[in-house]
Short mmCIF file of C-alpha atoms and ligand atoms in Angstrom, two decimals:
data_model
loop_
_atom_site.label_atom_id
_atom_site.label_comp_id
_atom_site.label_asym_id
_atom_site.label_seq_id
_atom_site.Cartn_x
_atom_site.Cartn_y
_atom_site.Cartn_z
CA MET A 1 2.76 12.72 -42.96
CA TYR A 2 6.53 13.01 -43.20
CA PRO A 3 8.18 15.46 -43.79
CA TYR A 4 5.35 17.82 -42.71
CA ASN A 5 5.10 15.91 -39.42
CA ARG A 6 8.40 15.52 -37.73
CA TYR A 7 7.86 14.11 -34.22
CA ARG A 8 11.33 15.12 -33.17
CA ARG A 9 10.33 18.82 -33.22
CA LEU A 10 8.47 18.29 -29.97
CA ARG A 11 11.49 16.58 -28.44
CA SER A 12 14.16 19.03 -29.50
CA SER A 13 14.77 20.78 -26.17
CA GLU A 14 14.05 20.32 -22.49
CA ALA A 15 11.72 23.31 -22.65
CA ILE A 16 9.49 21.94 -25.40
CA ARG A 17 9.60 18.44 -23.94
CA SER A 18 8.34 19.70 -20.61
CA LEU A 19 5.64 21.82 -22.27
CA VAL A 20 4.12 18.86 -24.08
CA SER A 21 4.72 16.28 -21.35
CA GLU A 22 1.49 14.35 -20.77
CA ASN A 23 2.27 13.30 -17.22
CA ALA A 24 4.37 14.58 -14.35
CA LEU A 25 5.09 13.20 -10.91
CA SER A 26 4.32 15.39 -7.94
CA VAL A 27 4.63 14.99 -4.19
CA ASN A 28 0.84 15.11 -4.14
CA ASP A 29 0.74 11.66 -5.73
CA PHE A 30 2.42 9.72 -2.96
CA ILE A 31 1.46 7.69 0.07
CA VAL A 32 4.37 6.72 2.35
CA PRO A 33 4.19 3.22 3.86
CA LEU A 34 5.52 3.12 7.43
CA PHE A 35 6.53 0.08 9.48
CA ILE A 36 6.15 0.40 13.23
CA VAL A 37 7.47 -1.76 16.06
CA GLU A 38 7.13 -1.86 19.85
CA GLY A 39 9.99 -0.53 21.93
CA GLU A 40 11.98 2.66 22.21
CA ASN A 41 14.68 4.31 20.19
CA ILE A 42 14.41 1.73 17.43
CA LYS A 43 15.18 2.46 13.81
CA GLU A 44 16.13 -0.85 12.25
CA GLU A 45 16.82 -1.41 8.59
CA ILE A 46 14.76 -4.13 6.90
CA ASN A 47 17.10 -6.76 5.55
CA SER A 48 15.61 -7.10 2.07
CA MET A 49 14.63 -3.41 1.82
CA PRO A 50 17.84 -1.33 1.92
CA ASN A 51 17.38 2.14 3.39
CA TYR A 52 13.88 1.29 4.65
CA TYR A 53 13.28 1.00 8.37
CA ARG A 54 11.02 -0.11 11.16
CA TYR A 55 10.46 2.62 13.74
CA SER A 56 9.42 2.59 17.35
CA LEU A 57 6.75 5.15 18.25
CA ASP A 58 9.16 7.68 19.74
CA LEU A 59 11.19 7.80 16.51
CA VAL A 60 8.21 7.69 14.19
CA GLU A 61 7.32 11.21 15.35
CA GLU A 62 10.50 12.62 13.82
CA GLU A 63 10.00 10.54 10.71
CA VAL A 64 6.49 11.85 10.00
CA LYS A 65 7.67 15.40 10.62
CA GLU A 66 10.33 14.88 7.98
CA ILE A 67 7.81 13.29 5.62
CA TRP A 68 5.52 16.28 6.06
CA SER A 69 8.37 18.76 5.55
CA LEU A 70 9.12 17.11 2.20
CA GLY A 71 5.58 17.94 1.09
CA LEU A 72 4.29 14.39 1.40
CA LYS A 73 0.83 14.39 2.90
CA SER A 74 -0.14 10.84 3.74
CA VAL A 75 1.20 7.74 5.44
CA LEU A 76 0.01 4.14 5.35
CA LEU A 77 0.66 2.33 8.60
CA PHE A 78 1.73 -1.27 9.16
CA VAL A 79 2.65 -2.65 12.53
CA LYS A 80 4.87 -5.55 13.50
CA ALA A 81 3.11 -7.26 16.36
CA ASP A 82 5.11 -9.11 19.00
CA GLU A 83 5.06 -12.87 18.50
CA ASN A 84 3.39 -13.51 21.87
CA LYS A 85 0.48 -11.25 20.88
CA LYS A 86 -0.43 -13.34 17.83
CA ASP A 87 -3.26 -15.86 17.60
CA ASN A 88 -5.41 -17.38 14.87
CA LEU A 89 -8.23 -14.90 15.47
CA GLY A 90 -5.96 -11.86 15.29
CA THR A 91 -7.38 -10.74 18.65
CA GLU A 92 -4.67 -8.14 19.21
CA ALA A 93 -5.82 -6.25 16.10
CA LEU A 94 -8.85 -5.05 18.10
CA ASN A 95 -6.97 -3.95 21.20
CA PRO A 96 -7.89 -0.26 21.67
CA ASP A 97 -4.43 0.21 23.15
CA GLY A 98 -2.65 -1.91 20.54
CA LEU A 99 0.39 -0.76 18.60
CA MET A 100 -1.61 0.41 15.58
CA GLN A 101 -4.08 2.36 17.69
CA ARG A 102 -1.22 4.06 19.58
CA ALA A 103 0.63 4.72 16.35
CA ILE A 104 -2.36 6.53 14.86
CA LYS A 105 -2.61 8.79 17.91
CA THR A 106 1.12 9.43 18.05
CA ILE A 107 1.30 10.44 14.40
CA LYS A 108 -1.82 12.59 14.52
CA LYS A 109 -0.37 14.37 17.52
CA ALA A 110 3.02 14.90 15.84
CA VAL A 111 1.54 16.21 12.57
CA PRO A 112 -2.21 16.83 12.89
CA GLU A 113 -2.70 17.66 9.20
CA ILE A 114 -1.13 14.48 7.84
CA LEU A 115 -3.53 11.95 6.37
CA VAL A 116 -3.29 8.70 8.27
CA MET A 117 -4.24 5.52 6.45
CA THR A 118 -4.10 2.16 8.19
CA ASP A 119 -3.67 -1.37 6.95
CA VAL A 120 -6.65 -3.56 7.80
CA ALA A 121 -5.89 -7.29 7.62
CA LEU A 122 -5.15 -9.95 10.19
CA ASP A 123 -1.76 -11.19 8.97
CA PRO A 124 0.51 -9.14 11.27
CA PHE A 125 -1.57 -10.40 14.22
CA SER A 126 -2.12 -13.94 12.97
CA SER A 127 -0.14 -16.81 14.50
CA VAL A 128 -0.45 -18.60 11.14
CA GLY A 129 0.40 -15.63 8.93
CA HIS A 130 -2.88 -15.30 7.06
CA ASP A 131 -5.06 -12.28 6.41
CA GLY A 132 -8.05 -14.14 7.83
CA ILE A 133 -9.08 -16.72 10.37
CA VAL A 134 -8.13 -20.30 9.48
CA LYS A 135 -10.55 -23.14 10.20
CA ASN A 136 -10.03 -26.70 8.98
CA GLY A 137 -7.48 -25.58 6.44
CA GLU A 138 -9.69 -22.81 5.07
CA ILE A 139 -9.47 -19.04 5.43
CA VAL A 140 -13.06 -18.39 6.46
CA ASN A 141 -14.56 -15.43 4.67
CA ASP A 142 -17.57 -14.05 6.51
CA GLU A 143 -16.24 -14.50 10.01
CA THR A 144 -13.02 -12.75 8.97
CA ALA A 145 -14.94 -9.88 7.37
CA GLU A 146 -16.78 -9.30 10.69
CA VAL A 147 -13.47 -9.00 12.54
CA LEU A 148 -12.07 -6.71 9.85
CA ALA A 149 -15.06 -4.40 10.22
CA GLU A 150 -14.37 -4.21 13.96
CA MET A 151 -10.71 -3.55 13.20
CA ALA A 152 -11.61 -0.71 10.84
CA LEU A 153 -13.85 0.79 13.50
CA SER A 154 -11.09 0.54 16.07
CA HIS A 155 -8.71 2.42 13.75
CA ALA A 156 -11.34 5.07 13.08
CA GLN A 157 -11.90 5.50 16.82
CA ALA A 158 -8.16 5.97 17.29
CA GLY A 159 -8.22 8.74 14.67
CA ALA A 160 -7.43 7.14 11.31
CA ASP A 161 -8.62 9.17 8.33
CA PHE A 162 -8.71 6.22 5.95
CA VAL A 163 -8.73 2.50 6.50
CA ALA A 164 -7.09 0.35 3.85
CA PRO A 165 -8.28 -3.26 3.81
CA SER A 166 -5.60 -5.40 2.15
CA ASP A 167 -7.13 -8.80 2.81
CA MET A 168 -9.29 -9.60 -0.27
CA MET A 169 -12.17 -11.25 1.64
CA ASP A 170 -15.48 -10.99 -0.23
CA GLY A 171 -17.94 -8.44 1.11
CA ARG A 172 -15.62 -6.85 3.65
CA ILE A 173 -16.07 -3.34 2.27
CA LEU A 174 -19.83 -3.50 2.78
CA LYS A 175 -19.40 -4.78 6.33
CA MET A 176 -16.84 -2.07 7.11
CA ARG A 177 -18.82 0.73 5.55
CA THR A 178 -21.97 -0.34 7.37
CA LYS A 179 -20.15 -0.53 10.69
CA LEU A 180 -18.50 2.88 10.22
CA GLU A 181 -21.83 4.49 9.27
CA GLN A 182 -23.62 2.90 12.23
CA GLU A 183 -21.00 4.18 14.63
CA GLY A 184 -21.00 7.72 13.25
CA PHE A 185 -17.70 7.51 11.36
CA TYR A 186 -19.26 8.57 8.08
CA ASN A 187 -16.22 10.69 7.20
CA THR A 188 -13.76 7.83 7.50
CA GLY A 189 -12.56 6.86 4.04
CA ILE A 190 -11.97 3.40 2.70
CA MET A 191 -9.11 2.74 0.32
CA SER A 192 -9.75 -0.80 -0.79
CA TYR A 193 -7.08 -3.11 -2.12
CA SER A 194 -9.58 -4.25 -4.73
CA ALA A 195 -7.37 -5.97 -7.29
CA LYS A 196 -4.66 -7.46 -5.17
CA TYR A 197 -2.81 -10.32 -6.78
CA ALA A 198 -1.26 -13.38 -5.15
CA SER A 199 2.19 -12.08 -5.97
CA ALA A 200 5.70 -13.27 -5.21
CA PHE A 201 6.73 -9.60 -5.00
CA TYR A 202 5.53 -9.31 -1.38
CA GLY A 203 8.48 -11.27 0.03
CA PRO A 204 10.46 -8.37 1.52
CA PHE A 205 7.31 -6.95 3.16
CA ARG A 206 6.68 -10.28 4.89
CA ASP A 207 10.29 -10.11 6.14
CA ALA A 208 9.64 -6.62 7.44
CA LEU A 209 6.63 -7.69 9.50
CA ASP A 210 7.51 -11.34 9.98
CA SER A 211 4.06 -12.10 8.61
CA ALA A 212 4.51 -14.90 6.06
CA PRO A 213 2.15 -17.89 6.20
CA VAL A 214 3.61 -20.52 8.52
CA ASN A 215 4.50 -23.96 7.26
CA VAL A 216 2.33 -26.25 9.39
CA LYS A 217 -0.29 -28.86 8.66
CA ASP A 218 -3.79 -27.60 7.85
CA VAL A 219 -2.60 -24.07 7.14
CA PRO A 220 -2.57 -23.04 3.46
CA LYS A 221 0.99 -22.24 2.39
CA ASP A 222 0.01 -19.33 0.19
CA LYS A 223 -2.71 -16.72 -0.20
CA LYS A 224 -4.10 -17.96 -3.52
CA THR A 225 -7.60 -18.67 -2.18
CA TYR A 226 -8.16 -14.98 -1.50
CA GLN A 227 -5.65 -12.93 -3.51
CA MET A 228 -6.14 -12.88 -7.28
CA ASN A 229 -4.56 -15.09 -9.90
CA PRO A 230 -1.92 -13.06 -11.82
CA ALA A 231 -3.30 -14.57 -15.03
CA ASN A 232 -6.63 -12.75 -14.67
CA ARG A 233 -7.65 -9.41 -16.07
CA LYS A 234 -11.44 -9.22 -16.33
CA GLU A 235 -11.84 -10.41 -12.78
CA ALA A 236 -10.04 -7.25 -11.60
CA ILE A 237 -12.83 -5.14 -13.02
CA SER A 238 -15.56 -7.18 -11.30
CA GLU A 239 -13.69 -7.11 -7.98
CA THR A 240 -13.21 -3.36 -8.21
CA LEU A 241 -16.76 -2.53 -9.26
CA ALA A 242 -18.02 -4.62 -6.34
CA ASP A 243 -15.83 -2.70 -3.88
CA ILE A 244 -17.05 0.64 -5.21
CA GLU A 245 -20.65 -0.48 -4.89
CA GLU A 246 -19.98 -1.62 -1.32
CA GLY A 247 -18.63 1.81 -0.37
CA ALA A 248 -14.93 2.12 -1.24
CA ASP A 249 -13.78 5.71 -1.87
CA ILE A 250 -10.45 4.77 -3.46
CA VAL A 251 -9.61 1.47 -5.11
CA MET A 252 -6.22 -0.11 -5.59
CA VAL A 253 -4.23 -2.30 -7.91
CA LYS A 254 -1.31 -4.17 -6.39
CA PRO A 255 1.55 -4.81 -7.27
CA GLY A 256 2.40 -1.98 -9.66
CA LEU A 257 4.64 -2.57 -12.65
CA CYS A 258 3.50 -6.03 -13.68
CA TYR A 259 -0.14 -4.96 -13.48
CA LEU A 260 -0.30 -1.70 -15.39
CA ASP A 261 -2.67 -3.20 -17.96
CA ILE A 262 -5.12 -3.66 -15.09
CA VAL A 263 -4.65 -0.05 -14.01
CA ARG A 264 -5.43 1.14 -17.53
CA ASP A 265 -8.48 -1.13 -17.84
CA LEU A 266 -9.82 0.34 -14.63
CA ALA A 267 -8.96 3.92 -15.57
CA ASN A 268 -11.02 3.43 -18.71
CA THR A 269 -13.91 1.94 -16.75
CA ILE A 270 -14.36 3.70 -13.41
CA ASP A 271 -14.41 7.25 -12.07
CA VAL A 272 -13.13 6.85 -8.51
CA PRO A 273 -9.43 7.50 -7.79
CA ILE A 274 -7.17 4.54 -8.47
CA ALA A 275 -4.22 3.86 -6.19
CA VAL A 276 -1.30 1.68 -7.18
CA TYR A 277 0.91 -0.01 -4.62
CA GLN A 278 4.46 -0.31 -5.87
CA VAL A 279 5.35 -3.17 -3.56
CA SER A 280 8.35 -4.26 -1.56
CA GLY A 281 9.73 -6.66 -4.19
CA GLU A 282 9.70 -3.92 -6.79
CA TYR A 283 11.65 -1.71 -4.39
CA ALA A 284 14.11 -4.48 -3.54
CA MET A 285 14.81 -5.32 -7.19
CA LEU A 286 15.83 -1.79 -8.06
CA LYS A 287 17.87 -1.32 -4.88
CA ALA A 288 19.77 -4.54 -5.58
CA ALA A 289 20.47 -3.71 -9.22
CA ALA A 290 21.54 -0.17 -8.32
CA GLU A 291 23.85 -1.43 -5.56
CA LYS A 292 25.56 -3.61 -8.12
CA GLY A 293 25.91 -0.62 -10.39
CA TRP A 294 23.74 -2.27 -13.04
CA LEU A 295 20.95 0.33 -13.10
CA ASP A 296 20.80 4.08 -12.52
CA HIS A 297 18.72 4.20 -9.34
CA ASP A 298 17.05 7.59 -9.67
CA ALA A 299 16.43 7.41 -13.40
CA VAL A 300 14.82 3.96 -13.21
CA MET A 301 12.82 4.94 -10.14
CA LEU A 302 11.36 7.99 -11.90
CA GLU A 303 10.69 6.03 -15.08
CA GLN A 304 8.82 3.30 -13.21
CA LEU A 305 6.74 5.74 -11.20
CA THR A 306 5.94 7.82 -14.26
CA ALA A 307 4.78 4.64 -16.01
CA ILE A 308 2.47 3.90 -13.09
CA LYS A 309 0.98 7.36 -13.38
CA ARG A 310 0.70 7.18 -17.16
CA ALA A 311 -1.20 3.90 -16.79
CA GLY A 312 -3.87 5.77 -14.83
CA ALA A 313 -2.94 5.87 -11.16
CA SER A 314 -3.97 8.99 -9.28
CA LEU A 315 -2.06 7.99 -6.18
CA ILE A 316 0.89 5.74 -5.55
CA ALA A 317 1.95 3.98 -2.38
CA SER A 318 5.70 3.63 -2.73
CA TYR A 319 8.77 3.02 -0.62
CA PHE A 320 10.50 5.49 -2.93
CA ALA A 321 8.18 8.35 -1.91
CA LYS A 322 10.77 10.23 0.14
CA ASP A 323 13.49 9.75 -2.49
CA VAL A 324 11.20 11.17 -5.14
CA ALA A 325 10.09 14.08 -2.97
CA LYS A 326 13.74 15.00 -2.40
CA LEU A 327 14.44 14.89 -6.14
CA LEU A 328 11.38 16.95 -6.97
CA LYS A 329 12.14 19.64 -4.41
CA PRO A 330 12.79 22.91 -6.24
C1 PBG B 1 -0.92 -8.01 3.95
C2 PBG B 1 -0.22 -7.05 3.08
C3 PBG B 1 0.82 -7.39 2.23
C4 PBG B 1 1.26 -6.23 1.64
C5 PBG B 1 0.47 -5.18 2.12
N1 PBG B 1 -0.45 -5.72 3.02
C6 PBG B 1 1.47 -8.70 2.00
C7 PBG B 1 0.67 -9.87 1.70
O1 PBG B 1 -0.46 -9.79 1.21
O2 PBG B 1 1.16 -10.95 2.00
C8 PBG B 1 2.41 -6.18 0.67
C9 PBG B 1 3.11 -4.91 0.51
C10 PBG B 1 4.45 -5.01 -0.11
O3 PBG B 1 4.93 -6.08 -0.53
O4 PBG B 1 5.08 -3.96 -0.19
N2 PBG B 1 -2.24 -7.83 4.21
#
């Protein structure tokens, strides 16, 4: 009771504030998303993601070396498939010599200790821009999950440490885990996008990979039949518990900031590590406001990421990872 309790005592200097700080960001928290394209000597900036790039394989080597030298220990790979390689079945996703499979090998060779995580979903390889196979206007669940399990296996065979299914089909974790076990990849981890919302914040990412749903007849225009309704909270717990039961090692909430109540619900409910994906739209918003001089870039970035951690995330996939690592460097 006041005046015996004065909360400002614990805020009165930087030293005491840091001593009683409940959370702190560290380079150990971050996963760096990487966009990869075919070709050589390519480092092209993504239009709606200032200072974020797509790399060809020759240049990605240097990039992962830099990432590693900053103390960051894991990357999450996305590839931009050539348009002529795309079809409704996402066939190219299973090509043992496909861009993803080559990227995994290239990165593992450049920095053997780095943890390589790979995106598993059909959208970059889909001629219609969906995470699954489309039949009669429907994204078919079980058939898609079979392909995704093959895709996960293919990534594991190429050397991926973790596969990260971002598709939201029902039962895909069980199919993947079973396949990996059967083929002897029992050490391959699964980081499941378990509570992934049908969010408008993914726009810049779809620009980066040219992977948005196409606007043609009999193809759903959005991903609302598989990604979650932003209005729902309890459903996130059921989805996540199901993924853990099916064999996920790490679960994920996505996007970040608008969904921190979900992160906290899960942190209070489950014991496995929770990842948060701070998505492309969140990155773009801050970059745009900072460019206009309306927000202090670094201060807002650190505040947002700290909030994600405080909510209960043990790891964060973020396009700001390198910026933060540079700031945190002693
Ligand atoms: C697709 C995928 C998306 C993201 C990661 N994997 C986009 C989508 O679901 O349409 C979004 C990441 C971001 O916006 O940063 N499987």
